[in-house]
JSON list of C-alpha atoms in Angstrom, two decimals:
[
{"chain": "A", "resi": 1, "resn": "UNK", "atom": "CA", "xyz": [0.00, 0.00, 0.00]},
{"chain": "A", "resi": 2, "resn": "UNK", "atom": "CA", "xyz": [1.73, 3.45, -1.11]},
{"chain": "A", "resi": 3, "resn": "UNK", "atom": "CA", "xyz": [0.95, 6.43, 1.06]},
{"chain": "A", "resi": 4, "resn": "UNK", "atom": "CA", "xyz": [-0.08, 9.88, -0.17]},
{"chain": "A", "resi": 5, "resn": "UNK", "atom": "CA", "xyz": [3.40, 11.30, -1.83]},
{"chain": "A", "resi": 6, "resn": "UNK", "atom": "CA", "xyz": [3.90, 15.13, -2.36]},
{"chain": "A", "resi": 7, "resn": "UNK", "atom": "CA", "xyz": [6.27, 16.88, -4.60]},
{"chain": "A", "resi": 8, "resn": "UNK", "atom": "CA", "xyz": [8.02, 18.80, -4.03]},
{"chain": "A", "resi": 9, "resn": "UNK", "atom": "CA", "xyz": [9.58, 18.52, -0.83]},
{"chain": "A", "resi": 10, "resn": "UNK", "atom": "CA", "xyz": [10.92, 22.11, -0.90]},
{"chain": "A", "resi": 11, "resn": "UNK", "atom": "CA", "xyz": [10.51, 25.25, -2.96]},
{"chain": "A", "resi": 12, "resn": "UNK", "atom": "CA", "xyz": [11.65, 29.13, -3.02]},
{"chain": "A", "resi": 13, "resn": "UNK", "atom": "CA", "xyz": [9.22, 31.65, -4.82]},
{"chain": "A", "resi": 14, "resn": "UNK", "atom": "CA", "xyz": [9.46, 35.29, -5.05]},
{"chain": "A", "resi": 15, "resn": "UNK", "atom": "CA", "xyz": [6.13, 37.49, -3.95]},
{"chain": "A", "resi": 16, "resn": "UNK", "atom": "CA", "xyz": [3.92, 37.39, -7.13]},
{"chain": "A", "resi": 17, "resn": "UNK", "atom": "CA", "xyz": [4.99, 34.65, -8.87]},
{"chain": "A", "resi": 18, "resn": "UNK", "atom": "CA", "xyz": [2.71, 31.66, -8.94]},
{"chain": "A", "resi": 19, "resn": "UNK", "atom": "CA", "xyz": [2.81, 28.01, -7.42]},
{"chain": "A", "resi": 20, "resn": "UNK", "atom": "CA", "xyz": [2.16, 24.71, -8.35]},
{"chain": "A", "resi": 21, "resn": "UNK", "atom": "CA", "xyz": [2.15, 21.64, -5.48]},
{"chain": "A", "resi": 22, "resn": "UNK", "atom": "CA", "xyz": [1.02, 18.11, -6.48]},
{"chain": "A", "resi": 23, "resn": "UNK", "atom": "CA", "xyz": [0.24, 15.41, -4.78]},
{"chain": "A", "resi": 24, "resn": "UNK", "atom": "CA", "xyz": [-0.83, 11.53, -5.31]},
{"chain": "A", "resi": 25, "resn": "UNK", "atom": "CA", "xyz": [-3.11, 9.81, -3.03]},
{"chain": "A", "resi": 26, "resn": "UNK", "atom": "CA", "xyz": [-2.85, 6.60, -1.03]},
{"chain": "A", "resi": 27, "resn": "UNK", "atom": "CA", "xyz": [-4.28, 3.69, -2.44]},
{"chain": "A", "resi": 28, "resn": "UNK", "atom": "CA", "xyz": [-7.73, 2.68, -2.01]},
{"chain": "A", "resi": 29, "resn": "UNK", "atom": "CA", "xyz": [-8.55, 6.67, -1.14]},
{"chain": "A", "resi": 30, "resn": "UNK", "atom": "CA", "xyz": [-10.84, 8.84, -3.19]},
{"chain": "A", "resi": 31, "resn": "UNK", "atom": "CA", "xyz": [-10.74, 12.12, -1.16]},
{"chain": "A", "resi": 32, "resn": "UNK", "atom": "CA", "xyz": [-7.86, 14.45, -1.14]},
{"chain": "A", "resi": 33, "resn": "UNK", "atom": "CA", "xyz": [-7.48, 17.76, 1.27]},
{"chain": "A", "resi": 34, "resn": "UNK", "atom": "CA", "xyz": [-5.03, 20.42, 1.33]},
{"chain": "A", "resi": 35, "resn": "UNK", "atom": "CA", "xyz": [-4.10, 22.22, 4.42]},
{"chain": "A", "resi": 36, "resn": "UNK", "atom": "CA", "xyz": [-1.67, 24.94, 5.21]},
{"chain": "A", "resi": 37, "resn": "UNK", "atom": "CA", "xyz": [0.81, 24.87, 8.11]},
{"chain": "A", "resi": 38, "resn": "UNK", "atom": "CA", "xyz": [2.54, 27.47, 9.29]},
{"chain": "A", "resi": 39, "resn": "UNK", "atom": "CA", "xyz": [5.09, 27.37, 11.37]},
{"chain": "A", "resi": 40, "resn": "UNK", "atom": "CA", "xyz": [3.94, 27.04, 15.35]},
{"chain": "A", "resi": 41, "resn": "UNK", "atom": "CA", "xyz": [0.31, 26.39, 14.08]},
{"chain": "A", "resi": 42, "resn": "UNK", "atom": "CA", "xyz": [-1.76, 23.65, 13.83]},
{"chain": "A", "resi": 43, "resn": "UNK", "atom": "CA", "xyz": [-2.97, 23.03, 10.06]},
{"chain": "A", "resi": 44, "resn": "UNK", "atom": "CA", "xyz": [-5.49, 25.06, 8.75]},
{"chain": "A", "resi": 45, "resn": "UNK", "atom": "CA", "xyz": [-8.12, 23.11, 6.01]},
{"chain": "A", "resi": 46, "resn": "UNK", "atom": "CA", "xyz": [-7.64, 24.91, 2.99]},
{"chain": "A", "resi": 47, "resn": "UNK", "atom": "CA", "xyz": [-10.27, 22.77, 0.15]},
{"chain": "A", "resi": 48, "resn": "UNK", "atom": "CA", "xyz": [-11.17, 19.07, -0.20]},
{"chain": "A", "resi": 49, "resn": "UNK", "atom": "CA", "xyz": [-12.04, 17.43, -3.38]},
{"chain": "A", "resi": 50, "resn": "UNK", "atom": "CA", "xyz": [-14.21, 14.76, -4.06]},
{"chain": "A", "resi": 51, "resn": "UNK", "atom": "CA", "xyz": [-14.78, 12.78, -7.85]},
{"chain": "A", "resi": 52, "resn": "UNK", "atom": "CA", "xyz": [-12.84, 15.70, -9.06]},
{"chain": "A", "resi": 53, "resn": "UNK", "atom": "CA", "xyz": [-14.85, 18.66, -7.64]},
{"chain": "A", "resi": 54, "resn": "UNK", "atom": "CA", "xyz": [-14.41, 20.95, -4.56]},
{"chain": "A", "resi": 55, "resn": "UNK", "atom": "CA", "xyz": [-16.17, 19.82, -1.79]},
{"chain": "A", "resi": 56, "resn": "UNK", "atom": "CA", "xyz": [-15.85, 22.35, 1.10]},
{"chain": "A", "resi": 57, "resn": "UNK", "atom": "CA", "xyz": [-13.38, 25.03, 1.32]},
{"chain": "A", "resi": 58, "resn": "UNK", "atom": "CA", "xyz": [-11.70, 27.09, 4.49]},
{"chain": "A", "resi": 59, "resn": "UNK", "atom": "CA", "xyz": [-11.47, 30.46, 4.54]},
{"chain": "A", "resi": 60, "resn": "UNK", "atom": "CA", "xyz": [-8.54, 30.88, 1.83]},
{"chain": "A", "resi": 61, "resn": "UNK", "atom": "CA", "xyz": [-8.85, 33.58, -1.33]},
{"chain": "A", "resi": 62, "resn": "UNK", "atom": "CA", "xyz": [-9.94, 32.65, -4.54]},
{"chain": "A", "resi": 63, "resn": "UNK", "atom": "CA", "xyz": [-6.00, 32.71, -5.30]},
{"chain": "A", "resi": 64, "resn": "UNK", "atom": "CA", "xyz": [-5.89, 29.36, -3.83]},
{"chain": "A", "resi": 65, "resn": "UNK", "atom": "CA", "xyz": [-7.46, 26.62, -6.55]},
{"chain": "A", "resi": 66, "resn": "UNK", "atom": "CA", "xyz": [-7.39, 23.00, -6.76]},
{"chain": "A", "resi": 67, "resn": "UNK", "atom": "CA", "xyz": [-7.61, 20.31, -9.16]},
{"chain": "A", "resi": 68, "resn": "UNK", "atom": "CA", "xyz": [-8.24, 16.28, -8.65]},
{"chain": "A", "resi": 69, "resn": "UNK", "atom": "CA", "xyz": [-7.41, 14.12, -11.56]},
{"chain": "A", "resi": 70, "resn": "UNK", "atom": "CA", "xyz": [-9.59, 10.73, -12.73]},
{"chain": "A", "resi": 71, "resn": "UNK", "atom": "CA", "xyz": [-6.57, 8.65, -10.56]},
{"chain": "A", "resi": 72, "resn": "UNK", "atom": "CA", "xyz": [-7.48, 10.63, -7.47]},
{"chain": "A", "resi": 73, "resn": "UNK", "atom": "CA", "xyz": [-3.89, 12.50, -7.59]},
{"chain": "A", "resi": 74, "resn": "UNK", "atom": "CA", "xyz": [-4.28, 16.45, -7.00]},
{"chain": "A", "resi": 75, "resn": "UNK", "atom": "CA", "xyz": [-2.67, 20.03, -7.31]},
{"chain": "A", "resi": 76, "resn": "UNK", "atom": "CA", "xyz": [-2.84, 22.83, -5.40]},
{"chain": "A", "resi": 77, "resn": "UNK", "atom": "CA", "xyz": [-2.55, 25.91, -7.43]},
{"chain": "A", "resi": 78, "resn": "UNK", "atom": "CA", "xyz": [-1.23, 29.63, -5.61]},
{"chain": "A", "resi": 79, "resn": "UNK", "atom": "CA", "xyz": [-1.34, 32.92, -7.94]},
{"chain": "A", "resi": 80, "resn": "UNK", "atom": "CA", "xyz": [-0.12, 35.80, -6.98]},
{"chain": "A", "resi": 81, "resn": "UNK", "atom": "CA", "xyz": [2.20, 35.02, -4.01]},
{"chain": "A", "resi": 82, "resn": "UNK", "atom": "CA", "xyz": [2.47, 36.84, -0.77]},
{"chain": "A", "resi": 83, "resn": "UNK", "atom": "CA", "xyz": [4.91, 36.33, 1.95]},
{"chain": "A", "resi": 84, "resn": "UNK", "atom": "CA", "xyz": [2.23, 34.96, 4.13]},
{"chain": "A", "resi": 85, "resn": "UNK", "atom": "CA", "xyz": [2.03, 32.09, 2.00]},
{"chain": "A", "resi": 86, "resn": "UNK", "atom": "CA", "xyz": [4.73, 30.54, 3.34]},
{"chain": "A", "resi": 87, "resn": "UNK", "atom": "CA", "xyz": [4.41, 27.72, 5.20]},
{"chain": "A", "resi": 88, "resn": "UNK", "atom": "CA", "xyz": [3.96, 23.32, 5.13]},
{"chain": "A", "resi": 89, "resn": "UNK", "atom": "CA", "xyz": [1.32, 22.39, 2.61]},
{"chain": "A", "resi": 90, "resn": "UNK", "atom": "CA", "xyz": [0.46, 18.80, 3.66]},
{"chain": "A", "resi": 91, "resn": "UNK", "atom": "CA", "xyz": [-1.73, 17.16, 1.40]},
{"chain": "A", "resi": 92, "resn": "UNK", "atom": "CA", "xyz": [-3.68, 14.11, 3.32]},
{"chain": "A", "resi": 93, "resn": "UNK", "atom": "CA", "xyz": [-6.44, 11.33, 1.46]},
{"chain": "A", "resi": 94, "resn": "UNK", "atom": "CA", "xyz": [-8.90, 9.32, 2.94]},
{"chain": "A", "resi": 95, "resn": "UNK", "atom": "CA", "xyz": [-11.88, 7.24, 1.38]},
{"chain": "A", "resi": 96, "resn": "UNK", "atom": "CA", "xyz": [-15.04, 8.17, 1.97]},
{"chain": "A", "resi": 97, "resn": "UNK", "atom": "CA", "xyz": [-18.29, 6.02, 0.99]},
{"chain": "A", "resi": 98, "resn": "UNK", "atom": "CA", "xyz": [-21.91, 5.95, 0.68]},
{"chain": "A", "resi": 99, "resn": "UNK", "atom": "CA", "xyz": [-23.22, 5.11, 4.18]},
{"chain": "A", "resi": 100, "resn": "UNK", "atom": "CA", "xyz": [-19.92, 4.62, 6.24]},
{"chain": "A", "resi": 101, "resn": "UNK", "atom": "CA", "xyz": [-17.98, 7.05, 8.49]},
{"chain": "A", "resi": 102, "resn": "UNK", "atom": "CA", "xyz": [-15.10, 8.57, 6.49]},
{"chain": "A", "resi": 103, "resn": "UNK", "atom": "CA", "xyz": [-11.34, 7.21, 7.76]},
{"chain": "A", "resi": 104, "resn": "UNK", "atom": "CA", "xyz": [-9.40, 9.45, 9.25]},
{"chain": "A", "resi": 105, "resn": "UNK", "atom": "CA", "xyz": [-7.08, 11.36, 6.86]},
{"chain": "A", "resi": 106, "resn": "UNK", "atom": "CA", "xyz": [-3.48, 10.31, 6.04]},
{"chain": "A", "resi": 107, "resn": "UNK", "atom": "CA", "xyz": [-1.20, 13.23, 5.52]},
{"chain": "A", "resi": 108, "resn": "UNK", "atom": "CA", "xyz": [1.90, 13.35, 3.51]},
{"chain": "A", "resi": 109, "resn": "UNK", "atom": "CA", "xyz": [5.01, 15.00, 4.37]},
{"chain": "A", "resi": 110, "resn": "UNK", "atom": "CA", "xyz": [5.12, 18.15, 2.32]},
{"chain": "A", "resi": 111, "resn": "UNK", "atom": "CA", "xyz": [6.21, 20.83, 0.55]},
{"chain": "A", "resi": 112, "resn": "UNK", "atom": "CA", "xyz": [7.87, 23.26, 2.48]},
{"chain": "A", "resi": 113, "resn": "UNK", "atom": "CA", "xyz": [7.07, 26.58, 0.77]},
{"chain": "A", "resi": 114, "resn": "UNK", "atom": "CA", "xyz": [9.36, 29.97, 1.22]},
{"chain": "A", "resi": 115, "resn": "UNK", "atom": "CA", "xyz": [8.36, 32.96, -0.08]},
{"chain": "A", "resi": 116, "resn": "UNK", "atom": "CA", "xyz": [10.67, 35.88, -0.56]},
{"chain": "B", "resi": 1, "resn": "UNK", "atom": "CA", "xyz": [-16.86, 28.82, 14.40]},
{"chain": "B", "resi": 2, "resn": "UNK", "atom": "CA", "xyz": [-15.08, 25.22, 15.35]},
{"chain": "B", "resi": 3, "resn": "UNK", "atom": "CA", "xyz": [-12.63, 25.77, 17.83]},
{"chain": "B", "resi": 4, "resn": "UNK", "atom": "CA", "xyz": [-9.88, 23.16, 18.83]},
{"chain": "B", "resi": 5, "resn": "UNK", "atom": "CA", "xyz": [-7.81, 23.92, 22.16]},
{"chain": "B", "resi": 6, "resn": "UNK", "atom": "CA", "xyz": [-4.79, 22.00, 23.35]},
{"chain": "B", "resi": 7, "resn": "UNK", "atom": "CA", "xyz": [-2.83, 22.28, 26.98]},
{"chain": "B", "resi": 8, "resn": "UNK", "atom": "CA", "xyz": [0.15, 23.02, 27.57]},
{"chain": "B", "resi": 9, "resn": "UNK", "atom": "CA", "xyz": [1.57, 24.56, 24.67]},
{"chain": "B", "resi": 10, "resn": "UNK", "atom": "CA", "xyz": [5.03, 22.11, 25.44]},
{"chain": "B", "resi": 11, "resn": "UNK", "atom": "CA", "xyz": [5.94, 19.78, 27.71]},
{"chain": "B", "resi": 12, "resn": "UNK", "atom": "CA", "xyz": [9.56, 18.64, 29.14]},
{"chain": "B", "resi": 13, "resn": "UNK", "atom": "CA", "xyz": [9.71, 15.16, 30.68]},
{"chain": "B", "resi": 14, "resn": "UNK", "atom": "CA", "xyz": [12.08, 12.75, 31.74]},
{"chain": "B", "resi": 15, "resn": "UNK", "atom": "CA", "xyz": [12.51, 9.03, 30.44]},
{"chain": "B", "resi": 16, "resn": "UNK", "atom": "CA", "xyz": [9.83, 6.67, 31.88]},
{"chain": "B", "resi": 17, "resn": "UNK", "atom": "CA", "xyz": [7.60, 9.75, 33.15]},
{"chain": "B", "resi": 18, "resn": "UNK", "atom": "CA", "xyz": [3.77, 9.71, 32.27]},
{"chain": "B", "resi": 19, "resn": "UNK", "atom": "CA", "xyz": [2.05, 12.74, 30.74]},
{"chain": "B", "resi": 20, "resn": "UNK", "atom": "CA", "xyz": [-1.28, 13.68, 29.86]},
{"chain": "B", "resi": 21, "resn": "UNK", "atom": "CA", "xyz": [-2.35, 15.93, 26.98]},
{"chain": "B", "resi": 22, "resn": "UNK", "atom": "CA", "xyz": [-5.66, 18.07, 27.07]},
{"chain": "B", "resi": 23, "resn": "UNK", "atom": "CA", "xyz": [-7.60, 18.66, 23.67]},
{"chain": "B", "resi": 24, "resn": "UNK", "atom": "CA", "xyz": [-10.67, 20.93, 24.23]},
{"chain": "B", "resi": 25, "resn": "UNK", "atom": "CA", "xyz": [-13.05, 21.45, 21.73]},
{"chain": "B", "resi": 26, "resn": "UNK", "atom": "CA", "xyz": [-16.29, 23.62, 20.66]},
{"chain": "B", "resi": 27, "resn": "UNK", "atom": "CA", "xyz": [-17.79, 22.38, 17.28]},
{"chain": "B", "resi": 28, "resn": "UNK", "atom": "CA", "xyz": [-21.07, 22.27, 15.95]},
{"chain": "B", "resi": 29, "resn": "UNK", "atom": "CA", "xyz": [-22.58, 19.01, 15.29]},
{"chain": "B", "resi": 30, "resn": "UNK", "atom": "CA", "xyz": [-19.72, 16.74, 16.74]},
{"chain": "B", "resi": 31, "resn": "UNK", "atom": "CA", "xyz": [-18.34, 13.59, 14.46]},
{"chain": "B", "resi": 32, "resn": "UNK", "atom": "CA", "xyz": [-15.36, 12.33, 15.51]},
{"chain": "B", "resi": 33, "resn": "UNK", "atom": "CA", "xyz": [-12.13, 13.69, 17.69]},
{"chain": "B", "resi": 34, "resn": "UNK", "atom": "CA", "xyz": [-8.73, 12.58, 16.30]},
{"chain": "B", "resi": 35, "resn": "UNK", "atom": "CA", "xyz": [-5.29, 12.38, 17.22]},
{"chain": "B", "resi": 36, "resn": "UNK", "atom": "CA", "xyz": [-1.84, 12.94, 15.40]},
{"chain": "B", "resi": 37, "resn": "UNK", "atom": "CA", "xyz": [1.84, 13.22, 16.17]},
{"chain": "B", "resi": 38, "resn": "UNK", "atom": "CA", "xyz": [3.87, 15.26, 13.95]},
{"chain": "B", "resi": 39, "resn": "UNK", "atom": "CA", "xyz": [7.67, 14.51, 14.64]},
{"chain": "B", "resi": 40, "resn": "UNK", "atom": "CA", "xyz": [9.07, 16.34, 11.16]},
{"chain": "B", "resi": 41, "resn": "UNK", "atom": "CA", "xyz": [6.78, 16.34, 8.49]},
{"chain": "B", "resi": 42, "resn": "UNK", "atom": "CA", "xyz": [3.70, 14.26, 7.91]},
{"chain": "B", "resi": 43, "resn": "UNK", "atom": "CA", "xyz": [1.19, 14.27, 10.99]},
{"chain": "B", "resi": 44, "resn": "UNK", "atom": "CA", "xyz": [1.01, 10.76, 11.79]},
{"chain": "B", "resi": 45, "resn": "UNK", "atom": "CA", "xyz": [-3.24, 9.27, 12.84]},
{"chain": "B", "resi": 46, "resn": "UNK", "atom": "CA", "xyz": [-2.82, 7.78, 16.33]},
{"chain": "B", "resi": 47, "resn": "UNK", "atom": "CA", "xyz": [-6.50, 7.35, 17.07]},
{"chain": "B", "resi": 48, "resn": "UNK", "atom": "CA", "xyz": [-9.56, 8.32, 15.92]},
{"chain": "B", "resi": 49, "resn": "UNK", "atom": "CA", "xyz": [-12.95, 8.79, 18.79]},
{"chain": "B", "resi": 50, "resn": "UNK", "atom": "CA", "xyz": [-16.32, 8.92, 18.35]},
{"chain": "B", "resi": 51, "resn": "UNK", "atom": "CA", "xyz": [-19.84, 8.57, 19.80]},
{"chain": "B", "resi": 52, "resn": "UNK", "atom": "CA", "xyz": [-19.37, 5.01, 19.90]},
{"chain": "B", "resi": 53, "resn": "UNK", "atom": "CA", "xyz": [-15.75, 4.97, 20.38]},
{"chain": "B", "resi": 54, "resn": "UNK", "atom": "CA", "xyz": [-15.01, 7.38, 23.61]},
{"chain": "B", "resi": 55, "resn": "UNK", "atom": "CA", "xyz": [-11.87, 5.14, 24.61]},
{"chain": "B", "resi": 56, "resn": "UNK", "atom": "CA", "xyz": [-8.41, 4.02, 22.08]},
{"chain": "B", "resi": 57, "resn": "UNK", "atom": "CA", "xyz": [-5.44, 2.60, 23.56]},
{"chain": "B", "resi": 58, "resn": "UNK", "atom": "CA", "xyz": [-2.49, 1.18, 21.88]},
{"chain": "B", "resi": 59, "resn": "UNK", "atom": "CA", "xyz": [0.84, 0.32, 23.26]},
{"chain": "B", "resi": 60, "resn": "UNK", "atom": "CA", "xyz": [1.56, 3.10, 25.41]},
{"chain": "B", "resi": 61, "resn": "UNK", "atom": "CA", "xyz": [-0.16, 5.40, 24.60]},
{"chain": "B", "resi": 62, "resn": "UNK", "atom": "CA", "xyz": [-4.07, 5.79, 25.03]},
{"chain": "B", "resi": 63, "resn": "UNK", "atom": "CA", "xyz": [-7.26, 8.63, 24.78]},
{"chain": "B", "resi": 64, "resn": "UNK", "atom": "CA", "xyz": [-10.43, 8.78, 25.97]},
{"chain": "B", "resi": 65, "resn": "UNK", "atom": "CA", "xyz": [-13.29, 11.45, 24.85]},
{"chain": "B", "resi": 66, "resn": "UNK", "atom": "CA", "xyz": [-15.75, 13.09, 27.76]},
{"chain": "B", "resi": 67, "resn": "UNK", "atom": "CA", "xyz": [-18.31, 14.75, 25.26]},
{"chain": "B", "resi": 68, "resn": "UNK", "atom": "CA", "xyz": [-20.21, 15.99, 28.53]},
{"chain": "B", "resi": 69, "resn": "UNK", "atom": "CA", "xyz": [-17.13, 17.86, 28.76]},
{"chain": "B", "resi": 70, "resn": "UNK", "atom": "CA", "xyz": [-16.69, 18.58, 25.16]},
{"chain": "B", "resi": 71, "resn": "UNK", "atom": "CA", "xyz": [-12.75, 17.52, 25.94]},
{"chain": "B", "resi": 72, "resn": "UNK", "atom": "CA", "xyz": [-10.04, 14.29, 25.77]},
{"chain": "B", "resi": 73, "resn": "UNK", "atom": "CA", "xyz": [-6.91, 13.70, 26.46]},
{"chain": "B", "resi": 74, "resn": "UNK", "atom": "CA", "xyz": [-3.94, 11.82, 25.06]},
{"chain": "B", "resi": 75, "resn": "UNK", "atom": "CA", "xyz": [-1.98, 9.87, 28.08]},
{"chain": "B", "resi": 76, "resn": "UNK", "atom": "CA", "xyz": [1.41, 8.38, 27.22]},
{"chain": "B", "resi": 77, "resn": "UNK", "atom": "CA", "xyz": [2.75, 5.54, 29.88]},
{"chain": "B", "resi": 78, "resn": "UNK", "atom": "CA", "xyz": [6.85, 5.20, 30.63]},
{"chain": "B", "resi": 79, "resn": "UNK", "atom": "CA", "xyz": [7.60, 7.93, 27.49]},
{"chain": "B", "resi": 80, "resn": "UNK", "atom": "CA", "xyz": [10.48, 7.14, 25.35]},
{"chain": "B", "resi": 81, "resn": "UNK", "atom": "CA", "xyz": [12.58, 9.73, 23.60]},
{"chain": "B", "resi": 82, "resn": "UNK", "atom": "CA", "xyz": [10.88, 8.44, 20.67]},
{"chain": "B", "resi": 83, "resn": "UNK", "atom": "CA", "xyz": [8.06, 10.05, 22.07]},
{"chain": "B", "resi": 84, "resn": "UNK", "atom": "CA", "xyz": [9.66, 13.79, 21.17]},
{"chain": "B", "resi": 85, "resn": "UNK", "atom": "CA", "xyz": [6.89, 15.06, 18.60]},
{"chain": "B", "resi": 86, "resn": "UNK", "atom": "CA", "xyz": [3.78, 17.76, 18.34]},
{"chain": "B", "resi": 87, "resn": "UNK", "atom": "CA", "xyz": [0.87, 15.97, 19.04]},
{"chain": "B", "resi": 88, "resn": "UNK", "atom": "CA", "xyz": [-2.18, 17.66, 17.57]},
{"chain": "B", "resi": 89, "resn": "UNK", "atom": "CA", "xyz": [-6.15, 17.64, 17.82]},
{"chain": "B", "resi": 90, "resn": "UNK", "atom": "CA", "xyz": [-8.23, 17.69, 15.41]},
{"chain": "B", "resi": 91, "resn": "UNK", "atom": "CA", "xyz": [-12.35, 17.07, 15.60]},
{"chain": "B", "resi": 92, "resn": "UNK", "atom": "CA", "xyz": [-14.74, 16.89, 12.67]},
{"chain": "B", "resi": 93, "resn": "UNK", "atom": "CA", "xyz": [-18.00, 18.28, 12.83]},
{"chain": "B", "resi": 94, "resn": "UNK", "atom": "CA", "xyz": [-20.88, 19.40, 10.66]},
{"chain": "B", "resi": 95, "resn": "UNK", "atom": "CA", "xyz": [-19.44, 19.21, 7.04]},
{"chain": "B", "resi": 96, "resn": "UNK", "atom": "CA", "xyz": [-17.54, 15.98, 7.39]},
{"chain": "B", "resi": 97, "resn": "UNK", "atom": "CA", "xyz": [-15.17, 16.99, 4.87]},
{"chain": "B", "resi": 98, "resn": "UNK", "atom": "CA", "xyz": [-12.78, 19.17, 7.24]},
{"chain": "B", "resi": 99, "resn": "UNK", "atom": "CA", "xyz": [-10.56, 18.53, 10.21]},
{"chain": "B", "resi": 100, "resn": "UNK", "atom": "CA", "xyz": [-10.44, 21.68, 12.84]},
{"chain": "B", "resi": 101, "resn": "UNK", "atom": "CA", "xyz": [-6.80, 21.92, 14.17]},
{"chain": "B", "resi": 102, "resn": "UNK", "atom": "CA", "xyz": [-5.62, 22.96, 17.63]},
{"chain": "B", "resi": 103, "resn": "UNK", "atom": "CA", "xyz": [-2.08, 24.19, 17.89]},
{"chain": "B", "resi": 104, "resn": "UNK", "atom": "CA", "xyz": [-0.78, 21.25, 19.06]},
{"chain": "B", "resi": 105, "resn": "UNK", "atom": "CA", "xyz": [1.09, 20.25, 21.97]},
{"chain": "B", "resi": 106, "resn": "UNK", "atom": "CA", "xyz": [5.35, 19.83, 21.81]},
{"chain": "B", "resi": 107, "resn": "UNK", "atom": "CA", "xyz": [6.68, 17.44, 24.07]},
{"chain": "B", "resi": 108, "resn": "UNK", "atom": "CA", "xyz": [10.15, 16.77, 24.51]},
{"chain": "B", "resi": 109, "resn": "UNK", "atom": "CA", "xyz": [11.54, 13.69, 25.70]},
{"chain": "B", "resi": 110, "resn": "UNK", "atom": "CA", "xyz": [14.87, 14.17, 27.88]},
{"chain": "B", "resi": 111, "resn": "UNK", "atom": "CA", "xyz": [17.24, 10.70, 28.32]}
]
């Protein structure tokens, strides 16, 4: 069983410039969520996508957008960067079905975002 | 709002000492409580409570949820320095789709 992999582990970005994240899903999960970490904070929910549409979202600008694929792999999309925006973006999947409790969420390790 | 507090912000132990982590919670149509330990990276799941679930244990460590309370807390027995890590606490509540973060708790594991 693979875990949920992001890539990449590390990246520099100068304010304005845009971002790209991606991340694949653990087998067997349909769900994927983004959150944003920064540093001394707990994560903070960012979207979740479900059958490749956005299915809740936190309180994050429109600047922040999404995409899941058909294999359940996502992206995380940042325009427009602001030195706020650093942080840990940990991308976690679970599998959620018709008449069962959702499993908990299974994070990956990163990408460690710097914005200068 | 959903609102996730944890106590104390960080914790020093020794070797073989027990501690007990507090996770306090306000959220509106409660689901589940869970809890992770973040050592680097990835927040790892350590147990997951619910209405039907209030008590986990495994290995050391264990957690039990008081929903009169609206609380639980994370004990770990003869800690390790393995055992150096934030532990965080998340709860889900009326959307399903979100976890609701507290700060976490950083414990630190002295030999």
């Amino acid at each position: 069983e693979t875990g949920v992999t992001q890539s990449p582990t590390h990246l520099i970005k100068t304010r304005g410039q845009q971002v790209t994240l991606r991340c694949s899903s653990q087998s067997g999960h349909n769900t994927v969520s983004w959150y944003q970490q920064a540093l001394g904070q707990g994560p903070q929910f960012i979207f979740q996508y479900y059958r490749e549409e956005e299915n809740g979202r936190g309180n994050f600008p429109p600047r922040f957008s999404g995409l899941q694929f058909p294999n359940y792999s996502s992206e995380l999309n940042v325009n427009a960067l602001e030195l706020d925006d650093s942080a840990l973006y940990l991308c976690a999947s679970s599998l959620v079905g018709r008449g069962r409790n959702n499993s908990p969420l299974h994070f990956g390790n990163g990408t460690r975002l710097t914005v200068t | 709002e959903d609102k996730v507090v944890q106590s104390p912000l960080s914790l020093v132990v020794h070797e073989g000492d027990t501690v007990t982590l507090n996770c306090s919670y306000e959220v509106t149509n409660f689901r589940s409580l869970l809890w992770y330990k973040q050592e680097k990276k990835a927040p790892t799941f350590l147990f997951m409570l619910t209405s039907s679930g209030i008590e986990k244990k495994s290995g050391r460590l264990s957690s039990i949820l008081d929903k009169k309370e609206l609380s639980s807390i994370l004990n770990i027995t003869a800690t390790q320095t393995g055992d150096s890590a934030i532990y965080l606490c998340a709860v889900v509540g009326e959307y399903g789709n979100k976890l609701v973060f507290g700060a976490g708790t950083i414990l630190r594991v002295k030999s």
